[in-house]
PDB file of C-alpha atoms in Angstrom:
ATOM      1  CA  UNK Q   1      92.635  87.479 155.799  1.00 43.00           C
ATOM      2  CA  UNK Q   2      93.251  84.949 153.058  1.00 50.00           C
ATOM      3  CA  UNK Q   3      92.500  86.050 149.506  1.00 51.00           C
ATOM      4  CA  UNK Q   4      89.836  83.796 148.010  1.00 63.00           C
ATOM      5  CA  UNK Q   5      91.090  83.960 144.480  1.00 76.00           C
ATOM      6  CA  UNK Q   6      94.204  85.121 142.699  1.00 89.00           C
ATOM      7  CA  UNK Q   7      95.728  85.190 139.242  1.00 89.00           C
ATOM      8  CA  UNK Q   8      98.961  83.971 137.717  1.00 91.00           C
ATOM      9  CA  UNK Q   9     100.861  86.003 135.132  1.00 90.00           C
ATOM     10  CA  UNK Q  10      99.415  83.809 132.387  1.00 91.00           C
ATOM     11  CA  UNK Q  11      95.853  84.427 133.564  1.00 93.00           C
ATOM     12  CA  UNK Q  12      96.381  88.190 133.786  1.00 94.00           C
ATOM     13  CA  UNK Q  13      97.821  88.158 130.295  1.00 93.00           C
ATOM     14  CA  UNK Q  14      94.813  86.229 128.967  1.00 93.00           C
ATOM     15  CA  UNK Q  15      92.439  88.732 130.577  1.00 95.00           C
ATOM     16  CA  UNK Q  16      94.415  91.528 128.940  1.00 96.00           C
ATOM     17  CA  UNK Q  17      94.261  89.794 125.550  1.00 96.00           C
ATOM     18  CA  UNK Q  18      90.477  89.381 125.718  1.00 96.00           C
ATOM     19  CA  UNK Q  19      90.059  92.994 126.810  1.00 97.00           C
ATOM     20  CA  UNK Q  20      92.335  94.146 123.983  1.00 96.00           C
ATOM     21  CA  UNK Q  21      90.404  92.207 121.334  1.00 96.00           C
ATOM     22  CA  UNK Q  22      87.107  93.695 122.534  1.00 96.00           C
ATOM     23  CA  UNK Q  23      88.611  97.174 122.456  1.00 95.00           C
ATOM     24  CA  UNK Q  24      90.101  96.807 118.979  1.00 95.00           C
ATOM     25  CA  UNK Q  25      86.895  95.239 117.661  1.00 94.00           C
ATOM     26  CA  UNK Q  26      85.017  98.320 118.870  1.00 93.00           C
ATOM     27  CA  UNK Q  27      87.453 100.572 117.014  1.00 91.00           C
ATOM     28  CA  UNK Q  28      87.744  98.540 113.822  1.00 88.00           C
ATOM     29  CA  UNK Q  29      84.175  97.310 113.415  1.00 89.00           C
ATOM     30  CA  UNK Q  30      82.103 100.108 114.960  1.00 86.00           C
ATOM     31  CA  UNK Q  31      83.979 103.395 115.276  1.00 82.00           C
ATOM     32  CA  UNK Q  32      85.623 103.039 111.849  1.00 79.00           C
ATOM     33  CA  UNK Q  33      82.356 102.177 110.066  1.00 76.00           C
ATOM     34  CA  UNK Q  34      78.855 103.498 109.414  1.00 75.00           C
ATOM     35  CA  UNK Q  35      77.645 101.638 112.503  1.00 77.00           C
ATOM     36  CA  UNK Q  36      78.992 104.496 114.617  1.00 71.00           C
ATOM     37  CA  UNK Q  37      76.124 106.706 113.424  1.00 76.00           C
ATOM     38  CA  UNK Q  38      73.524 104.468 115.066  1.00 77.00           C
ATOM     39  CA  UNK Q  39      72.712 105.176 118.725  1.00 82.00           C
ATOM     40  CA  UNK Q  40      72.544 101.504 119.735  1.00 85.00           C
ATOM     41  CA  UNK Q  41      75.805 100.590 118.018  1.00 81.00           C
ATOM     42  CA  UNK Q  42      77.475 103.705 119.377  1.00 85.00           C
ATOM     43  CA  UNK Q  43      76.449 102.714 122.908  1.00 90.00           C
ATOM     44  CA  UNK Q  44      77.706  99.179 122.270  1.00 91.00           C
ATOM     45  CA  UNK Q  45      81.012 100.566 121.059  1.00 87.00           C
ATOM     46  CA  UNK Q  46      81.377 102.702 124.175  1.00 90.00           C
ATOM     47  CA  UNK Q  47      80.697  99.689 126.405  1.00 94.00           C
ATOM     48  CA  UNK Q  48      83.322  97.684 124.511  1.00 94.00           C
ATOM     49  CA  UNK Q  49      85.846 100.502 124.862  1.00 94.00           C
ATOM     50  CA  UNK Q  50      85.198 100.567 128.608  1.00 95.00           C
ATOM     51  CA  UNK Q  51      86.032  96.871 128.795  1.00 95.00           C
ATOM     52  CA  UNK Q  52      89.105  97.565 126.695  1.00 95.00           C
ATOM     53  CA  UNK Q  53      90.506 100.051 129.224  1.00 95.00           C
ATOM     54  CA  UNK Q  54      91.599  97.097 131.367  1.00 96.00           C
ATOM     55  CA  UNK Q  55      94.113  95.865 128.798  1.00 96.00           C
ATOM     56  CA  UNK Q  56      96.895  98.446 128.817  1.00 97.00           C
ATOM     57  CA  UNK Q  57      97.463  98.632 132.602  1.00 97.00           C
ATOM     58  CA  UNK Q  58      97.718  94.837 132.653  1.00 97.00           C
ATOM     59  CA  UNK Q  59     100.205  94.801 129.779  1.00 96.00           C
ATOM     60  CA  UNK Q  60     102.145  97.593 131.511  1.00 97.00           C
ATOM     61  CA  UNK Q  61     102.267  95.427 134.621  1.00 97.00           C
ATOM     62  CA  UNK Q  62     103.486  92.461 132.594  1.00 95.00           C
ATOM     63  CA  UNK Q  63     106.297  94.613 131.168  1.00 96.00           C
ATOM     64  CA  UNK Q  64     107.253  95.733 134.685  1.00 96.00           C
ATOM     65  CA  UNK Q  65     107.293  92.122 135.879  1.00 94.00           C
ATOM     66  CA  UNK Q  66     109.155  90.999 132.779  1.00 93.00           C
ATOM     67  CA  UNK Q  67     111.780  93.686 133.335  1.00 93.00           C
ATOM     68  CA  UNK Q  68     112.262  92.454 136.892  1.00 92.00           C
ATOM     69  CA  UNK Q  69     112.558  88.761 136.038  1.00 90.00           C
ATOM     70  CA  UNK Q  70     113.813  88.372 132.462  1.00 90.00           C
ATOM     71  CA  UNK Q  71     117.288  86.878 132.054  1.00 86.00           C
ATOM     72  CA  UNK Q  72     118.180  89.043 129.066  1.00 91.00           C
ATOM     73  CA  UNK Q  73     116.672  92.498 128.701  1.00 94.00           C
ATOM     74  CA  UNK Q  74     118.406  93.032 125.371  1.00 94.00           C
ATOM     75  CA  UNK Q  75     116.610  90.095 123.781  1.00 95.00           C
ATOM     76  CA  UNK Q  76     113.381  91.150 125.472  1.00 95.00           C
ATOM     77  CA  UNK Q  77     113.672  94.660 124.009  1.00 96.00           C
ATOM     78  CA  UNK Q  78     114.583  93.353 120.552  1.00 96.00           C
ATOM     79  CA  UNK Q  79     111.537  91.053 120.543  1.00 95.00           C
ATOM     80  CA  UNK Q  80     109.305  93.980 121.405  1.00 96.00           C
ATOM     81  CA  UNK Q  81     110.915  96.139 118.705  1.00 97.00           C
ATOM     82  CA  UNK Q  82     110.437  93.448 116.066  1.00 96.00           C
ATOM     83  CA  UNK Q  83     106.817  92.937 117.120  1.00 96.00           C
ATOM     84  CA  UNK Q  84     106.144  96.683 117.061  1.00 96.00           C
ATOM     85  CA  UNK Q  85     107.483  97.022 113.516  1.00 96.00           C
ATOM     86  CA  UNK Q  86     105.612  93.952 112.222  1.00 96.00           C
ATOM     87  CA  UNK Q  87     102.356  95.055 113.860  1.00 95.00           C
ATOM     88  CA  UNK Q  88     102.331  98.648 112.655  1.00 95.00           C
ATOM     89  CA  UNK Q  89     100.521  98.084 109.343  1.00 94.00           C
ATOM     90  CA  UNK Q  90      97.841  95.799 110.875  1.00 94.00           C
ATOM     91  CA  UNK Q  91      97.386  98.385 113.646  1.00 94.00           C
ATOM     92  CA  UNK Q  92      97.050 101.239 111.142  1.00 93.00           C
ATOM     93  CA  UNK Q  93      94.440  99.288 109.174  1.00 91.00           C
ATOM     94  CA  UNK Q  94      92.298  98.875 112.290  1.00 90.00           C
ATOM     95  CA  UNK Q  95      92.919 102.197 114.035  1.00 86.00           C
ATOM     96  CA  UNK Q  96      92.830 104.427 110.975  1.00 82.00           C
ATOM     97  CA  UNK Q  97      91.379 102.295 108.202  1.00 81.00           C
ATOM     98  CA  UNK Q  98      94.459 102.878 106.058  1.00 85.00           C
ATOM     99  CA  UNK Q  99      97.863 101.325 105.414  1.00 86.00           C
ATOM    100  CA  UNK Q 100      99.595 104.402 106.833  1.00 86.00           C
ATOM    101  CA  UNK Q 101      98.165 106.142 109.894  1.00 84.00           C
ATOM    102  CA  UNK Q 102     100.931 108.460 111.199  1.00 85.00           C
ATOM    103  CA  UNK Q 103      98.842 110.029 113.977  1.00 86.00           C
ATOM    104  CA  UNK Q 104      98.876 106.864 116.110  1.00 90.00           C
ATOM    105  CA  UNK Q 105     101.552 104.161 116.443  1.00 94.00           C
ATOM    106  CA  UNK Q 106     100.808 100.780 117.989  1.00 95.00           C
ATOM    107  CA  UNK Q 107     100.946 100.077 121.720  1.00 96.00           C
ATOM    108  CA  UNK Q 108     103.987  97.804 121.528  1.00 97.00           C
ATOM    109  CA  UNK Q 109     106.174 100.843 120.841  1.00 97.00           C
ATOM    110  CA  UNK Q 110     104.943 102.276 124.157  1.00 98.00           C
ATOM    111  CA  UNK Q 111     105.674  99.002 125.954  1.00 97.00           C
ATOM    112  CA  UNK Q 112     109.183  98.983 124.472  1.00 98.00           C
ATOM    113  CA  UNK Q 113     109.861 102.560 125.548  1.00 98.00           C
ATOM    114  CA  UNK Q 114     108.546 101.711 129.018  1.00 98.00           C
ATOM    115  CA  UNK Q 115     110.971  98.799 129.265  1.00 97.00           C
ATOM    116  CA  UNK Q 116     113.850 101.034 128.177  1.00 97.00           C
ATOM    117  CA  UNK Q 117     112.808 103.656 130.743  1.00 97.00           C
ATOM    118  CA  UNK Q 118     112.865 101.042 133.508  1.00 96.00           C
ATOM    119  CA  UNK Q 119     116.262  99.868 132.340  1.00 95.00           C
ATOM    120  CA  UNK Q 120     117.626 103.413 132.305  1.00 95.00           C
ATOM    121  CA  UNK Q 121     116.352 103.938 135.853  1.00 94.00           C
ATOM    122  CA  UNK Q 122     118.138 100.796 137.008  1.00 92.00           C
ATOM    123  CA  UNK Q 123     121.401 101.913 135.441  1.00 92.00           C
ATOM    124  CA  UNK Q 124     121.196 105.397 136.928  1.00 91.00           C
ATOM    125  CA  UNK Q 125     120.208 104.193 140.402  1.00 88.00           C
ATOM    126  CA  UNK Q 126     122.643 101.288 140.363  1.00 82.00           C
ATOM    127  CA  UNK Q 127     120.028  98.763 141.451  1.00 75.00           C
ATOM    128  CA  UNK Q 128     117.654  96.330 139.786  1.00 67.00           C
ATOM    129  CA  UNK Q 129     117.933  93.358 137.465  1.00 60.00           C
ATOM    130  CA  UNK Q 130     119.084  95.583 134.615  1.00 56.00           C
ATOM    131  CA  UNK Q 131     122.391  96.305 136.316  1.00 58.00           C
ATOM    132  CA  UNK Q 132     125.532  94.189 136.031  1.00 49.00           C
ATOM    133  CA  UNK Q 133     128.783  94.825 137.854  1.00 39.00           C
ATOM    134  CA  UNK Q 134     132.359  93.712 137.671  1.00 37.00           C
ATOM    135  CA  UNK Q 135     132.170  92.646 141.311  1.00 38.00           C
ATOM    136  CA  UNK Q 136     130.285  89.374 141.656  1.00 41.00           C
ATOM    137  CA  UNK Q 137     129.860  86.902 144.449  1.00 44.00           C
ATOM    138  CA  UNK Q 138     129.490  83.157 144.278  1.00 43.00           C
ATOM    139  CA  UNK Q 139     126.108  81.568 144.817  1.00 44.00           C
ATOM    140  CA  UNK Q 140     125.342  78.164 146.270  1.00 44.00           C
ATOM    141  CA  UNK Q 141     124.802  76.560 142.878  1.00 42.00           C
ATOM    142  CA  UNK Q 142     128.317  77.383 141.724  1.00 39.00           C
ATOM    143  CA  UNK Q 143     127.218  80.342 139.667  1.00 37.00           C
ATOM    144  CA  UNK Q 144     127.887  84.011 140.277  1.00 36.00           C
ATOM    145  CA  UNK Q 145     125.418  86.693 141.218  1.00 41.00           C
ATOM    146  CA  UNK Q 146     125.624  90.395 140.413  1.00 44.00           C
ATOM    147  CA  UNK Q 147     126.246  92.655 143.365  1.00 42.00           C
ATOM    148  CA  UNK Q 148     125.177  96.290 143.226  1.00 53.00           C
ATOM    149  CA  UNK Q 149     125.547  99.339 145.391  1.00 65.00           C
ATOM    150  CA  UNK Q 150     122.669 101.798 145.772  1.00 65.00           C
ATOM    151  CA  UNK Q 151     123.774 105.193 144.491  1.00 71.00           C
ATOM    152  CA  UNK Q 152     120.945 107.248 145.969  1.00 67.00           C
ATOM    153  CA  UNK Q 153     118.905 107.090 149.179  1.00 68.00           C
ATOM    154  CA  UNK Q 154     115.819 104.927 148.770  1.00 70.00           C
ATOM    155  CA  UNK Q 155     113.453 107.837 149.389  1.00 72.00           C
ATOM    156  CA  UNK Q 156     114.921 109.692 146.393  1.00 81.00           C
ATOM    157  CA  UNK Q 157     115.212 106.731 144.073  1.00 87.00           C
ATOM    158  CA  UNK Q 158     111.520 106.767 143.079  1.00 89.00           C
ATOM    159  CA  UNK Q 159     111.744 110.330 141.843  1.00 91.00           C
ATOM    160  CA  UNK Q 160     114.991 109.681 140.011  1.00 93.00           C
ATOM    161  CA  UNK Q 161     113.411 106.743 138.186  1.00 94.00           C
ATOM    162  CA  UNK Q 162     110.481 108.904 137.100  1.00 94.00           C
ATOM    163  CA  UNK Q 163     112.857 111.613 135.883  1.00 95.00           C
ATOM    164  CA  UNK Q 164     114.863 108.984 133.999  1.00 95.00           C
ATOM    165  CA  UNK Q 165     111.652 107.976 132.235  1.00 97.00           C
ATOM    166  CA  UNK Q 166     110.924 111.490 130.931  1.00 97.00           C
ATOM    167  CA  UNK Q 167     113.072 111.239 127.737  1.00 97.00           C
ATOM    168  CA  UNK Q 168     111.382 107.955 126.842  1.00 98.00           C
ATOM    169  CA  UNK Q 169     107.980 109.443 127.579  1.00 97.00           C
ATOM    170  CA  UNK Q 170     108.792 112.397 125.345  1.00 98.00           C
ATOM    171  CA  UNK Q 171     109.865 109.960 122.627  1.00 97.00           C
ATOM    172  CA  UNK Q 172     106.490 108.237 122.925  1.00 97.00           C
ATOM    173  CA  UNK Q 173     104.757 111.622 122.720  1.00 96.00           C
ATOM    174  CA  UNK Q 174     106.724 112.714 119.646  1.00 96.00           C
ATOM    175  CA  UNK Q 175     106.245 109.376 117.907  1.00 95.00           C
ATOM    176  CA  UNK Q 176     102.526 109.493 118.774  1.00 95.00           C
ATOM    177  CA  UNK Q 177     102.524 105.985 120.197  1.00 96.00           C
ATOM    178  CA  UNK Q 178      99.311 104.653 121.726  1.00 93.00           C
ATOM    179  CA  UNK Q 179      99.032 105.852 125.378  1.00 94.00           C
ATOM    180  CA  UNK Q 180     102.129 107.964 124.793  1.00 94.00           C
ATOM    181  CA  UNK Q 181     103.958 109.741 127.608  1.00 96.00           C
ATOM    182  CA  UNK Q 182     101.565 108.593 130.326  1.00 96.00           C
ATOM    183  CA  UNK Q 183     101.797 104.979 129.189  1.00 96.00           C
ATOM    184  CA  UNK Q 184     105.574 104.968 129.629  1.00 97.00           C
ATOM    185  CA  UNK Q 185     105.300 106.533 133.084  1.00 97.00           C
ATOM    186  CA  UNK Q 186     102.710 103.947 134.144  1.00 97.00           C
ATOM    187  CA  UNK Q 187     105.154 101.129 133.383  1.00 97.00           C
ATOM    188  CA  UNK Q 188     107.876 102.832 135.416  1.00 97.00           C
ATOM    189  CA  UNK Q 189     105.500 103.407 138.346  1.00 96.00           C
ATOM    190  CA  UNK Q 190     104.382  99.771 138.337  1.00 96.00           C
ATOM    191  CA  UNK Q 191     108.013  98.637 138.306  1.00 96.00           C
ATOM    192  CA  UNK Q 192     109.182 101.071 140.975  1.00 93.00           C
ATOM    193  CA  UNK Q 193     106.329 100.271 143.378  1.00 93.00           C
ATOM    194  CA  UNK Q 194     106.095  96.544 142.674  1.00 90.00           C
ATOM    195  CA  UNK Q 195     107.052  95.680 146.284  1.00 89.00           C
ATOM    196  CA  UNK Q 196     104.657  98.227 147.809  1.00 92.00           C
ATOM    197  CA  UNK Q 197     101.154  97.134 146.764  1.00 91.00           C
ATOM    198  CA  UNK Q 198      99.217  99.617 148.899  1.00 93.00           C
ATOM    199  CA  UNK Q 199     101.164 102.623 147.666  1.00 93.00           C
ATOM    200  CA  UNK Q 200     101.033 101.234 144.122  1.00 95.00           C
ATOM    201  CA  UNK Q 201      97.241 100.976 144.311  1.00 94.00           C
ATOM    202  CA  UNK Q 202      96.817 104.562 145.474  1.00 95.00           C
ATOM    203  CA  UNK Q 203      99.294 106.052 143.005  1.00 95.00           C
ATOM    204  CA  UNK Q 204      98.008 104.061 140.032  1.00 95.00           C
ATOM    205  CA  UNK Q 205      94.366 104.897 140.781  1.00 93.00           C
ATOM    206  CA  UNK Q 206      95.120 108.613 140.774  1.00 94.00           C
ATOM    207  CA  UNK Q 207      97.398 108.226 137.754  1.00 95.00           C
ATOM    208  CA  UNK Q 208      94.780 106.403 135.660  1.00 94.00           C
ATOM    209  CA  UNK Q 209      92.129 108.984 136.447  1.00 90.00           C
ATOM    210  CA  UNK Q 210      94.550 111.719 135.372  1.00 89.00           C
ATOM    211  CA  UNK Q 211      95.502 109.698 132.299  1.00 89.00           C
ATOM    212  CA  UNK Q 212      91.933 109.599 130.975  1.00 88.00           C
ATOM    213  CA  UNK Q 213      90.215 112.463 132.802  1.00 82.00           C
ATOM    214  CA  UNK Q 214      86.814 110.794 132.298  1.00 84.00           C
ATOM    215  CA  UNK Q 215      84.867 107.642 133.185  1.00 85.00           C
ATOM    216  CA  UNK Q 216      87.309 105.547 131.172  1.00 89.00           C
ATOM    217  CA  UNK Q 217      89.763 106.084 134.024  1.00 89.00           C
ATOM    218  CA  UNK Q 218      87.373 104.355 136.426  1.00 89.00           C
ATOM    219  CA  UNK Q 219      87.140 101.394 134.050  1.00 92.00           C
ATOM    220  CA  UNK Q 220      90.936 101.216 133.805  1.00 94.00           C
ATOM    221  CA  UNK Q 221      91.137 101.005 137.608  1.00 93.00           C
ATOM    222  CA  UNK Q 222      89.619  97.515 137.379  1.00 94.00           C
ATOM    223  CA  UNK Q 223      93.083  96.462 136.238  1.00 95.00           C
ATOM    224  CA  UNK Q 224      94.503  97.575 139.596  1.00 95.00           C
ATOM    225  CA  UNK Q 225      92.140  95.203 141.375  1.00 94.00           C
ATOM    226  CA  UNK Q 226      93.330  92.361 139.130  1.00 95.00           C
ATOM    227  CA  UNK Q 227      96.990  93.287 139.624  1.00 96.00           C
ATOM    228  CA  UNK Q 228      96.512  93.187 143.386  1.00 94.00           C
ATOM    229  CA  UNK Q 229      95.356  89.586 143.016  1.00 93.00           C
ATOM    230  CA  UNK Q 230      98.568  88.556 141.262  1.00 94.00           C
ATOM    231  CA  UNK Q 231     100.066  85.560 143.052  1.00 90.00           C
ATOM    232  CA  UNK Q 232     103.596  85.961 141.713  1.00 86.00           C
ATOM    233  CA  UNK Q 233     103.436  82.719 139.708  1.00 87.00           C
ATOM    234  CA  UNK Q 234     104.073  82.427 135.986  1.00 84.00           C
ATOM    235  CA  UNK Q 235     101.291  79.935 135.278  1.00 77.00           C
ATOM    236  CA  UNK Q 236     101.023  77.551 132.346  1.00 74.00           C
ATOM    237  CA  UNK Q 237     100.975  78.224 128.637  1.00 69.00           C
ATOM    238  CA  UNK Q 238     103.442  79.868 126.300  1.00 65.00           C
ATOM    239  CA  UNK Q 239     104.877  83.117 127.587  1.00 66.00           C
ATOM    240  CA  UNK Q 240     105.284  84.410 124.029  1.00 73.00           C
ATOM    241  CA  UNK Q 241     101.752  83.949 122.688  1.00 80.00           C
ATOM    242  CA  UNK Q 242     101.328  87.738 122.681  1.00 82.00           C
ATOM    243  CA  UNK Q 243     103.994  88.073 119.982  1.00 87.00           C
ATOM    244  CA  UNK Q 244     101.904  86.053 117.549  1.00 90.00           C
ATOM    245  CA  UNK Q 245      98.471  87.018 118.800  1.00 93.00           C
ATOM    246  CA  UNK Q 246      98.866  90.791 118.601  1.00 94.00           C
ATOM    247  CA  UNK Q 247      99.330  91.271 114.832  1.00 95.00           C
ATOM    248  CA  UNK Q 248      97.077  88.320 113.942  1.00 95.00           C
ATOM    249  CA  UNK Q 249      94.028  89.538 115.850  1.00 95.00           C
ATOM    250  CA  UNK Q 250      94.342  92.927 114.134  1.00 95.00           C
ATOM    251  CA  UNK Q 251      94.405  91.250 110.721  1.00 95.00           C
ATOM    252  CA  UNK Q 252      91.374  89.146 111.657  1.00 95.00           C
ATOM    253  CA  UNK Q 253      89.411  92.250 112.683  1.00 94.00           C
ATOM    254  CA  UNK Q 254      90.360  93.942 109.422  1.00 92.00           C
ATOM    255  CA  UNK Q 255      89.358  90.806 107.501  1.00 94.00           C
ATOM    256  CA  UNK Q 256      85.946  90.666 109.203  1.00 92.00           C
ATOM    257  CA  UNK Q 257      85.344  94.326 108.371  1.00 89.00           C
ATOM    258  CA  UNK Q 258      86.120  93.717 104.704  1.00 88.00           C
ATOM    259  CA  UNK Q 259      84.080  90.496 104.585  1.00 89.00           C
ATOM    260  CA  UNK Q 260      80.879  92.073 105.903  1.00 82.00           C
ATOM    261  CA  UNK Q 261      81.397  95.340 104.041  1.00 77.00           C
ATOM    262  CA  UNK Q 262      81.571  97.714 107.001  1.00 72.00           C
TER     263      UNK Q 262
END
């Protein structure tokens, strides 16, 4: 049966950005203000947070896809690291209402650790776009393509990749990054099962419910539906808009809060 509608990577990213803004607005303008004491505003904030649960799984999926297709993972990781550092103060101002909020670090640190976990899994397993070898074969365009040799049976590789992610998940837990250990594992799962959509759907649905252990998990599962409608195309627009948008939208939310005196 033909799917009636689908999404490019750019469209999924835009959905994630809108969801993220709604979520952060709920935190910065409602939860971190006197509005939270009102029943109506509290209900509004909860509804906004539900919408916001869609964002992280989509960003995790974008990291998994980026890890599979980027030409240079080192530059990719360095961009994420720079963004994470630049965004930390704006994030702290929104999430904690202060310049320094050590109990929660911004989500980009989690995305970075997820990318590194995927990379480590590739290196250990000897497969994936993060692996380069001395042995290379010529391609039709005159270039040379990396050739790898699987080091473990395919049925074991999934578990090895998850185990390889544990140190990075523990780093996220110790650093208190947003979504923490489970966020890193979600990225690895999405990368590992990217060619098995049915299994990915089942595993991610269970994982998200376990990640939240409440009705927020059901809201996050909407992202799985969107991911399953991914058409594999990049789409138009700038692929790096997130790097500018992320810290700026946090500063705008903080500015609005100060302007209206919340």
